[in-house]
Amino acid sequence: MSASFTPPRLLILAAPAGIYPTITLSPETGWTWSSAVGAVIFALVLFGPALIRSAAKKAAVRAATKKAEAAAKKEKESKK
């Protein structure tokens, strides 16, 4: 391993979060449903933060665009 190796922290958190419900739910619901629930939780833990950051950036860009359009419209009306 190189000195700059950083462990995949989200993967370290997501794996147990996905495995635990799979094991605990399997006696009640069977392996199919418990593994599906585990996979969904795994994906949410692994990709959730990135999706939230992406949505926040898109919302900020959208708000800035609306603000700029409103300012341009107001400036255009004031010149008339």
mmCIF file of N, CA, C and O in Angstrom:
data_model
loop_
_atom_site.group_PDB
_atom_site.id
_atom_site.type_symbol
_atom_site.label_atom_id
_atom_site.label_comp_id
_atom_site.label_asym_id
_atom_site.label_seq_id
_atom_site.Cartn_x
_atom_site.Cartn_y
_atom_site.Cartn_z
ATOM 1 N N MET A 1 0.830 -1.190 0.000
ATOM 2 C CA MET A 1 0.000 0.000 0.000
ATOM 3 C C MET A 1 0.869 1.244 0.000
ATOM 4 O O MET A 1 1.903 1.275 0.645
ATOM 5 N N SER A 2 0.380 2.217 -0.682
ATOM 6 C CA SER A 2 1.131 3.463 -0.711
ATOM 7 C C SER A 2 0.824 4.292 0.533
ATOM 8 O O SER A 2 -0.137 4.043 1.254
ATOM 9 N N ALA A 3 1.646 5.283 0.759
ATOM 10 C CA ALA A 3 1.478 6.122 1.943
ATOM 11 C C ALA A 3 0.238 6.994 1.842
ATOM 12 O O ALA A 3 -0.286 7.445 2.850
ATOM 13 N N SER A 4 -0.258 7.228 0.623
ATOM 14 C CA SER A 4 -1.412 8.114 0.461
ATOM 15 C C SER A 4 -2.737 7.362 0.457
ATOM 16 O O SER A 4 -3.764 7.937 0.133
ATOM 17 N N PHE A 5 -2.721 6.093 0.789
ATOM 18 C CA PHE A 5 -3.952 5.304 0.785
ATOM 19 C C PHE A 5 -4.906 5.791 1.864
ATOM 20 O O PHE A 5 -4.531 5.958 3.021
ATOM 21 N N THR A 6 -6.137 6.058 1.476
ATOM 22 C CA THR A 6 -7.172 6.408 2.447
ATOM 23 C C THR A 6 -8.235 5.316 2.409
ATOM 24 O O THR A 6 -8.714 4.947 1.333
ATOM 25 N N PRO A 7 -8.605 4.791 3.533
ATOM 26 C CA PRO A 7 -9.589 3.713 3.542
ATOM 27 C C PRO A 7 -10.970 4.238 3.114
ATOM 28 O O PRO A 7 -11.305 5.394 3.363
ATOM 29 N N PRO A 8 -11.747 3.404 2.470
ATOM 30 C CA PRO A 8 -13.092 3.812 2.058
ATOM 31 C C PRO A 8 -14.024 3.864 3.267
ATOM 32 O O PRO A 8 -14.690 2.889 3.598
ATOM 33 N N ARG A 9 -14.067 5.006 3.916
ATOM 34 C CA ARG A 9 -14.798 5.115 5.185
ATOM 35 C C ARG A 9 -16.283 4.817 5.038
ATOM 36 O O ARG A 9 -16.887 4.190 5.902
ATOM 37 N N LEU A 10 -16.904 5.296 3.962
ATOM 38 C CA LEU A 10 -18.325 5.021 3.788
ATOM 39 C C LEU A 10 -18.584 3.536 3.581
ATOM 40 O O LEU A 10 -19.577 3.000 4.058
ATOM 41 N N LEU A 11 -17.690 2.876 2.885
ATOM 42 C CA LEU A 11 -17.852 1.438 2.677
ATOM 43 C C LEU A 11 -17.700 0.688 3.997
ATOM 44 O O LEU A 11 -18.423 -0.280 4.249
ATOM 45 N N ILE A 12 -16.796 1.166 4.847
ATOM 46 C CA ILE A 12 -16.607 0.548 6.156
ATOM 47 C C ILE A 12 -17.876 0.684 6.999
ATOM 48 O O ILE A 12 -18.234 -0.212 7.751
ATOM 49 N N LEU A 13 -18.591 1.790 6.856
ATOM 50 C CA LEU A 13 -19.848 1.979 7.580
ATOM 51 C C LEU A 13 -21.009 1.259 6.908
ATOM 52 O O LEU A 13 -21.907 0.750 7.573
ATOM 53 N N ALA A 14 -21.017 1.256 5.580
ATOM 54 C CA ALA A 14 -22.164 0.713 4.852
ATOM 55 C C ALA A 14 -22.252 -0.802 4.924
ATOM 56 O O ALA A 14 -23.358 -1.351 4.973
ATOM 57 N N ALA A 15 -21.126 -1.489 4.923
ATOM 58 C CA ALA A 15 -21.164 -2.951 4.923
ATOM 59 C C ALA A 15 -21.858 -3.516 6.160
ATOM 60 O O ALA A 15 -22.796 -4.312 6.030
ATOM 61 N N PRO A 16 -21.473 -3.100 7.384
ATOM 62 C CA PRO A 16 -22.203 -3.625 8.543
ATOM 63 C C PRO A 16 -23.658 -3.164 8.585
ATOM 64 O O PRO A 16 -24.531 -3.908 9.019
ATOM 65 N N ALA A 17 -23.912 -1.950 8.104
ATOM 66 C CA ALA A 17 -25.292 -1.453 8.103
ATOM 67 C C ALA A 17 -26.162 -2.268 7.165
ATOM 68 O O ALA A 17 -27.358 -2.424 7.400
ATOM 69 N N GLY A 18 -25.596 -2.798 6.105
ATOM 70 C CA GLY A 18 -26.362 -3.642 5.192
ATOM 71 C C GLY A 18 -26.440 -5.084 5.636
ATOM 72 O O GLY A 18 -27.434 -5.764 5.397
ATOM 73 N N ILE A 19 -25.388 -5.564 6.287
ATOM 74 C CA ILE A 19 -25.355 -6.972 6.700
ATOM 75 C C ILE A 19 -26.234 -7.225 7.920
ATOM 76 O O ILE A 19 -26.926 -8.243 8.009
ATOM 77 N N TYR A 20 -26.254 -6.296 8.864
ATOM 78 C CA TYR A 20 -27.001 -6.504 10.103
ATOM 79 C C TYR A 20 -28.492 -6.775 9.862
ATOM 80 O O TYR A 20 -29.030 -7.762 10.376
ATOM 81 N N PRO A 21 -29.212 -5.931 9.085
ATOM 82 C CA PRO A 21 -30.629 -6.250 8.880
ATOM 83 C C PRO A 21 -30.827 -7.532 8.083
ATOM 84 O O PRO A 21 -31.834 -8.227 8.276
ATOM 85 N N THR A 22 -29.885 -7.860 7.214
ATOM 86 C CA THR A 22 -30.008 -9.111 6.460
ATOM 87 C C THR A 22 -30.010 -10.303 7.409
ATOM 88 O O THR A 22 -30.830 -11.210 7.291
ATOM 89 N N ILE A 23 -29.118 -10.281 8.373
ATOM 90 C CA ILE A 23 -29.015 -11.404 9.306
ATOM 91 C C ILE A 23 -30.173 -11.410 10.298
ATOM 92 O O ILE A 23 -30.740 -12.455 10.594
ATOM 93 N N THR A 24 -30.549 -10.245 10.801
ATOM 94 C CA THR A 24 -31.579 -10.213 11.843
ATOM 95 C C THR A 24 -32.984 -10.408 11.282
ATOM 96 O O THR A 24 -33.849 -10.938 11.986
ATOM 97 N N LEU A 25 -33.233 -10.008 10.053
ATOM 98 C CA LEU A 25 -34.567 -10.162 9.488
ATOM 99 C C LEU A 25 -34.799 -11.505 8.817
ATOM 100 O O LEU A 25 -35.940 -11.871 8.550
ATOM 101 N N SER A 26 -33.758 -12.245 8.531
ATOM 102 C CA SER A 26 -33.911 -13.489 7.764
ATOM 103 C C SER A 26 -34.801 -14.535 8.439
ATOM 104 O O SER A 26 -35.576 -15.189 7.739
ATOM 105 N N PRO A 27 -34.771 -14.724 9.754
ATOM 106 C CA PRO A 27 -35.684 -15.720 10.337
ATOM 107 C C PRO A 27 -37.158 -15.322 10.202
ATOM 108 O O PRO A 27 -38.021 -16.178 10.083
ATOM 109 N N GLU A 28 -37.435 -14.020 10.188
ATOM 110 C CA GLU A 28 -38.824 -13.568 10.136
ATOM 111 C C GLU A 28 -39.361 -13.476 8.715
ATOM 112 O O GLU A 28 -40.499 -13.842 8.449
ATOM 113 N N THR A 29 -38.564 -12.940 7.805
ATOM 114 C CA THR A 29 -39.066 -12.639 6.467
ATOM 115 C C THR A 29 -38.455 -13.490 5.366
ATOM 116 O O THR A 29 -38.900 -13.410 4.230
ATOM 117 N N GLY A 30 -37.470 -14.267 5.663
ATOM 118 C CA GLY A 30 -36.791 -15.060 4.637
ATOM 119 C C GLY A 30 -35.617 -14.282 4.057
ATOM 120 O O GLY A 30 -35.498 -13.076 4.234
ATOM 121 N N TRP A 31 -34.762 -14.990 3.367
ATOM 122 C CA TRP A 31 -33.542 -14.383 2.868
ATOM 123 C C TRP A 31 -33.784 -13.363 1.767
ATOM 124 O O TRP A 31 -33.050 -12.396 1.637
ATOM 125 N N THR A 32 -34.816 -13.556 0.974
ATOM 126 C CA THR A 32 -35.047 -12.646 -0.151
ATOM 127 C C THR A 32 -35.331 -11.236 0.328
ATOM 128 O O THR A 32 -34.676 -10.274 -0.085
ATOM 129 N N TRP A 33 -36.321 -11.090 1.196
ATOM 130 C CA TRP A 33 -36.693 -9.750 1.664
ATOM 131 C C TRP A 33 -35.634 -9.148 2.575
ATOM 132 O O TRP A 33 -35.364 -7.946 2.510
ATOM 133 N N SER A 34 -35.041 -9.958 3.424
ATOM 134 C CA SER A 34 -34.023 -9.406 4.322
ATOM 135 C C SER A 34 -32.787 -8.951 3.558
ATOM 136 O O SER A 34 -32.199 -7.924 3.881
ATOM 137 N N SER A 35 -32.415 -9.668 2.513
ATOM 138 C CA SER A 35 -31.271 -9.224 1.715
ATOM 139 C C SER A 35 -31.619 -7.986 0.902
ATOM 140 O O SER A 35 -30.757 -7.122 0.682
ATOM 141 N N ALA A 36 -32.864 -7.856 0.466
ATOM 142 C CA ALA A 36 -33.284 -6.647 -0.255
ATOM 143 C C ALA A 36 -33.228 -5.429 0.669
ATOM 144 O O ALA A 36 -32.737 -4.362 0.282
ATOM 145 N N VAL A 37 -33.718 -5.587 1.890
ATOM 146 C CA VAL A 37 -33.661 -4.492 2.863
ATOM 147 C C VAL A 37 -32.211 -4.141 3.179
ATOM 148 O O VAL A 37 -31.843 -2.959 3.233
ATOM 149 N N GLY A 38 -31.381 -5.141 3.362
ATOM 150 C CA GLY A 38 -29.964 -4.903 3.622
ATOM 151 C C GLY A 38 -29.280 -4.177 2.468
ATOM 152 O O GLY A 38 -28.478 -3.271 2.682
ATOM 153 N N ALA A 39 -29.633 -4.547 1.233
ATOM 154 C CA ALA A 39 -29.038 -3.888 0.064
ATOM 155 C C ALA A 39 -29.480 -2.435 -0.035
ATOM 156 O O ALA A 39 -28.687 -1.557 -0.391
ATOM 157 N N VAL A 40 -30.737 -2.162 0.291
ATOM 158 C CA VAL A 40 -31.232 -0.779 0.251
ATOM 159 C C VAL A 40 -30.524 0.063 1.314
ATOM 160 O O VAL A 40 -30.089 1.189 1.040
ATOM 161 N N ILE A 41 -30.390 -0.461 2.503
ATOM 162 C CA ILE A 41 -29.702 0.275 3.567
ATOM 163 C C ILE A 41 -28.234 0.479 3.204
ATOM 164 O O ILE A 41 -27.682 1.563 3.397
ATOM 165 N N PHE A 42 -27.611 -0.545 2.643
ATOM 166 C CA PHE A 42 -26.220 -0.433 2.193
ATOM 167 C C PHE A 42 -26.068 0.698 1.173
ATOM 168 O O PHE A 42 -25.182 1.539 1.276
ATOM 169 N N ALA A 43 -26.962 0.744 0.191
ATOM 170 C CA ALA A 43 -26.893 1.781 -0.841
ATOM 171 C C ALA A 43 -27.148 3.168 -0.265
ATOM 172 O O ALA A 43 -26.483 4.137 -0.657
ATOM 173 N N LEU A 44 -28.091 3.279 0.662
ATOM 174 C CA LEU A 44 -28.377 4.585 1.268
ATOM 175 C C LEU A 44 -27.190 5.107 2.065
ATOM 176 O O LEU A 44 -26.851 6.292 1.985
ATOM 177 N N VAL A 45 -26.561 4.240 2.828
ATOM 178 C CA VAL A 45 -25.410 4.672 3.622
ATOM 179 C C VAL A 45 -24.232 5.014 2.713
ATOM 180 O O VAL A 45 -23.520 5.985 2.937
ATOM 181 N N LEU A 46 -24.053 4.230 1.663
ATOM 182 C CA LEU A 46 -22.907 4.422 0.786
ATOM 183 C C LEU A 46 -23.073 5.642 -0.124
ATOM 184 O O LEU A 46 -22.156 6.439 -0.271
ATOM 185 N N PHE A 47 -24.249 5.803 -0.720
ATOM 186 C CA PHE A 47 -24.446 6.861 -1.709
ATOM 187 C C PHE A 47 -25.270 8.036 -1.203
ATOM 188 O O PHE A 47 -25.357 9.064 -1.883
ATOM 189 N N GLY A 48 -25.880 7.931 -0.040
ATOM 190 C CA GLY A 48 -26.731 9.001 0.484
ATOM 191 C C GLY A 48 -26.033 10.341 0.647
ATOM 192 O O GLY A 48 -26.544 11.365 0.168
ATOM 193 N N PRO A 49 -24.884 10.396 1.299
ATOM 194 C CA PRO A 49 -24.208 11.692 1.463
ATOM 195 C C PRO A 49 -23.868 12.369 0.140
ATOM 196 O O PRO A 49 -24.024 13.582 0.004
ATOM 197 N N ALA A 50 -23.444 11.593 -0.848
ATOM 198 C CA ALA A 50 -23.117 12.171 -2.156
ATOM 199 C C ALA A 50 -24.373 12.717 -2.828
ATOM 200 O O ALA A 50 -24.349 13.789 -3.451
ATOM 201 N N LEU A 51 -25.479 12.005 -2.688
ATOM 202 C CA LEU A 51 -26.729 12.479 -3.281
ATOM 203 C C LEU A 51 -27.233 13.746 -2.602
ATOM 204 O O LEU A 51 -27.735 14.663 -3.264
ATOM 205 N N ILE A 52 -27.067 13.826 -1.304
ATOM 206 C CA ILE A 52 -27.489 15.023 -0.573
ATOM 207 C C ILE A 52 -26.632 16.222 -0.975
ATOM 208 O O ILE A 52 -27.153 17.314 -1.198
ATOM 209 N N ARG A 53 -25.315 16.026 -1.075
ATOM 210 C CA ARG A 53 -24.425 17.116 -1.510
ATOM 211 C C ARG A 53 -24.775 17.583 -2.918
ATOM 212 O O ARG A 53 -24.818 18.777 -3.204
ATOM 213 N N SER A 54 -25.040 16.645 -3.798
ATOM 214 C CA SER A 54 -25.390 16.981 -5.173
ATOM 215 C C SER A 54 -26.696 17.768 -5.233
ATOM 216 O O SER A 54 -26.802 18.759 -5.964
ATOM 217 N N ALA A 55 -27.678 17.338 -4.458
ATOM 218 C CA ALA A 55 -28.959 18.048 -4.439
ATOM 219 C C ALA A 55 -28.800 19.451 -3.867
ATOM 220 O O ALA A 55 -29.416 20.403 -4.354
ATOM 221 N N ALA A 56 -27.966 19.602 -2.858
ATOM 222 C CA ALA A 56 -27.741 20.925 -2.270
ATOM 223 C C ALA A 56 -27.049 21.860 -3.263
ATOM 224 O O ALA A 56 -27.406 23.040 -3.364
ATOM 225 N N LYS A 57 -26.081 21.344 -4.005
ATOM 226 C CA LYS A 57 -25.398 22.163 -5.010
ATOM 227 C C LYS A 57 -26.369 22.580 -6.114
ATOM 228 O O LYS A 57 -26.351 23.723 -6.559
ATOM 229 N N LYS A 58 -27.197 21.647 -6.555
ATOM 230 C CA LYS A 58 -28.172 21.971 -7.601
ATOM 231 C C LYS A 58 -29.162 23.023 -7.118
ATOM 232 O O LYS A 58 -29.528 23.930 -7.858
ATOM 233 N N ALA A 59 -29.592 22.915 -5.867
ATOM 234 C CA ALA A 59 -30.523 23.898 -5.315
ATOM 235 C C ALA A 59 -29.864 25.274 -5.217
ATOM 236 O O ALA A 59 -30.501 26.293 -5.500
ATOM 237 N N ALA A 60 -28.604 25.314 -4.846
ATOM 238 C CA ALA A 60 -27.885 26.593 -4.756
ATOM 239 C C ALA A 60 -27.730 27.230 -6.132
ATOM 240 O O ALA A 60 -27.919 28.440 -6.291
ATOM 241 N N VAL A 61 -27.402 26.423 -7.127
ATOM 242 C CA VAL A 61 -27.277 26.946 -8.491
ATOM 243 C C VAL A 61 -28.621 27.442 -8.992
ATOM 244 O O VAL A 61 -28.717 28.503 -9.616
ATOM 245 N N ARG A 62 -29.669 26.692 -8.725
ATOM 246 C CA ARG A 62 -31.017 27.092 -9.150
ATOM 247 C C ARG A 62 -31.420 28.413 -8.503
ATOM 248 O O ARG A 62 -31.970 29.299 -9.163
ATOM 249 N N ALA A 63 -31.144 28.563 -7.213
ATOM 250 C CA ALA A 63 -31.486 29.799 -6.507
ATOM 251 C C ALA A 63 -30.680 30.975 -7.040
ATOM 252 O O ALA A 63 -31.219 32.076 -7.225
ATOM 253 N N ALA A 64 -29.400 30.763 -7.321
ATOM 254 C CA ALA A 64 -28.563 31.837 -7.863
ATOM 255 C C ALA A 64 -29.025 32.239 -9.254
ATOM 256 O O ALA A 64 -29.031 33.422 -9.602
ATOM 257 N N THR A 65 -29.438 31.266 -10.043
ATOM 258 C CA THR A 65 -29.927 31.559 -11.393
ATOM 259 C C THR A 65 -31.216 32.368 -11.333
ATOM 260 O O THR A 65 -31.378 33.345 -12.070
ATOM 261 N N LYS A 66 -32.130 31.976 -10.457
ATOM 262 C CA LYS A 66 -33.386 32.728 -10.306
ATOM 263 C C LYS A 66 -33.114 34.148 -9.837
ATOM 264 O O LYS A 66 -33.730 35.099 -10.317
ATOM 265 N N LYS A 67 -32.191 34.295 -8.915
ATOM 266 C CA LYS A 67 -31.858 35.622 -8.393
ATOM 267 C C LYS A 67 -31.254 36.494 -9.493
ATOM 268 O O LYS A 67 -31.589 37.666 -9.621
ATOM 269 N N ALA A 68 -30.375 35.915 -10.296
ATOM 270 C CA ALA A 68 -29.752 36.658 -11.388
ATOM 271 C C ALA A 68 -30.779 37.040 -12.450
ATOM 272 O O ALA A 68 -30.747 38.156 -12.986
ATOM 273 N N GLU A 69 -31.688 36.134 -12.761
ATOM 274 C CA GLU A 69 -32.736 36.440 -13.735
ATOM 275 C C GLU A 69 -33.654 37.542 -13.226
ATOM 276 O O GLU A 69 -34.052 38.429 -13.986
ATOM 277 N N ALA A 70 -33.990 37.494 -11.942
ATOM 278 C CA ALA A 70 -34.846 38.531 -11.368
ATOM 279 C C ALA A 70 -34.143 39.885 -11.386
ATOM 280 O O ALA A 70 -34.762 40.914 -11.688
ATOM 281 N N ALA A 71 -32.855 39.901 -11.083
ATOM 282 C CA ALA A 71 -32.098 41.158 -11.108
ATOM 283 C C ALA A 71 -32.004 41.701 -12.525
ATOM 284 O O ALA A 71 -32.125 42.912 -12.747
ATOM 285 N N ALA A 72 -31.787 40.825 -13.503
ATOM 286 C CA ALA A 72 -31.711 41.256 -14.904
ATOM 287 C C ALA A 72 -33.048 41.803 -15.379
ATOM 288 O O ALA A 72 -33.116 42.807 -16.082
ATOM 289 N N LYS A 73 -34.127 41.145 -14.968
ATOM 290 C CA LYS A 73 -35.465 41.601 -15.351
ATOM 291 C C LYS A 73 -35.771 42.959 -14.728
ATOM 292 O O LYS A 73 -36.310 43.859 -15.378
ATOM 293 N N LYS A 74 -35.402 43.124 -13.462
ATOM 294 C CA LYS A 74 -35.633 44.383 -12.771
ATOM 295 C C LYS A 74 -34.820 45.508 -13.406
ATOM 296 O O LYS A 74 -35.307 46.624 -13.570
ATOM 297 N N GLU A 75 -33.581 45.225 -13.769
ATOM 298 C CA GLU A 75 -32.727 46.216 -14.407
ATOM 299 C C GLU A 75 -33.274 46.598 -15.787
ATOM 300 O O GLU A 75 -33.263 47.760 -16.168
ATOM 301 N N LYS A 76 -33.780 45.604 -16.500
ATOM 302 C CA LYS A 76 -34.340 45.854 -17.831
ATOM 303 C C LYS A 76 -35.588 46.727 -17.732
ATOM 304 O O LYS A 76 -35.792 47.629 -18.549
ATOM 305 N N GLU A 77 -36.422 46.480 -16.716
ATOM 306 C CA GLU A 77 -37.637 47.278 -16.524
ATOM 307 C C GLU A 77 -37.317 48.710 -16.098
ATOM 308 O O GLU A 77 -38.013 49.648 -16.464
ATOM 309 N N SER A 78 -36.244 48.867 -15.332
ATOM 310 C CA SER A 78 -35.884 50.216 -14.867
ATOM 311 C C SER A 78 -35.317 51.070 -15.988
ATOM 312 O O SER A 78 -35.370 52.292 -15.943
ATOM 313 N N LYS A 79 -34.779 50.449 -17.047
ATOM 314 C CA LYS A 79 -34.240 51.190 -18.165
ATOM 315 C C LYS A 79 -35.337 51.686 -19.106
ATOM 316 O O LYS A 79 -35.126 52.611 -19.861
ATOM 317 N N LYS A 80 -36.511 51.096 -19.052
ATOM 318 C CA LYS A 80 -37.609 51.494 -19.932
ATOM 319 C C LYS A 80 -38.195 52.816 -19.578
ATOM 320 O O LYS A 80 -38.223 53.462 -18.723
#
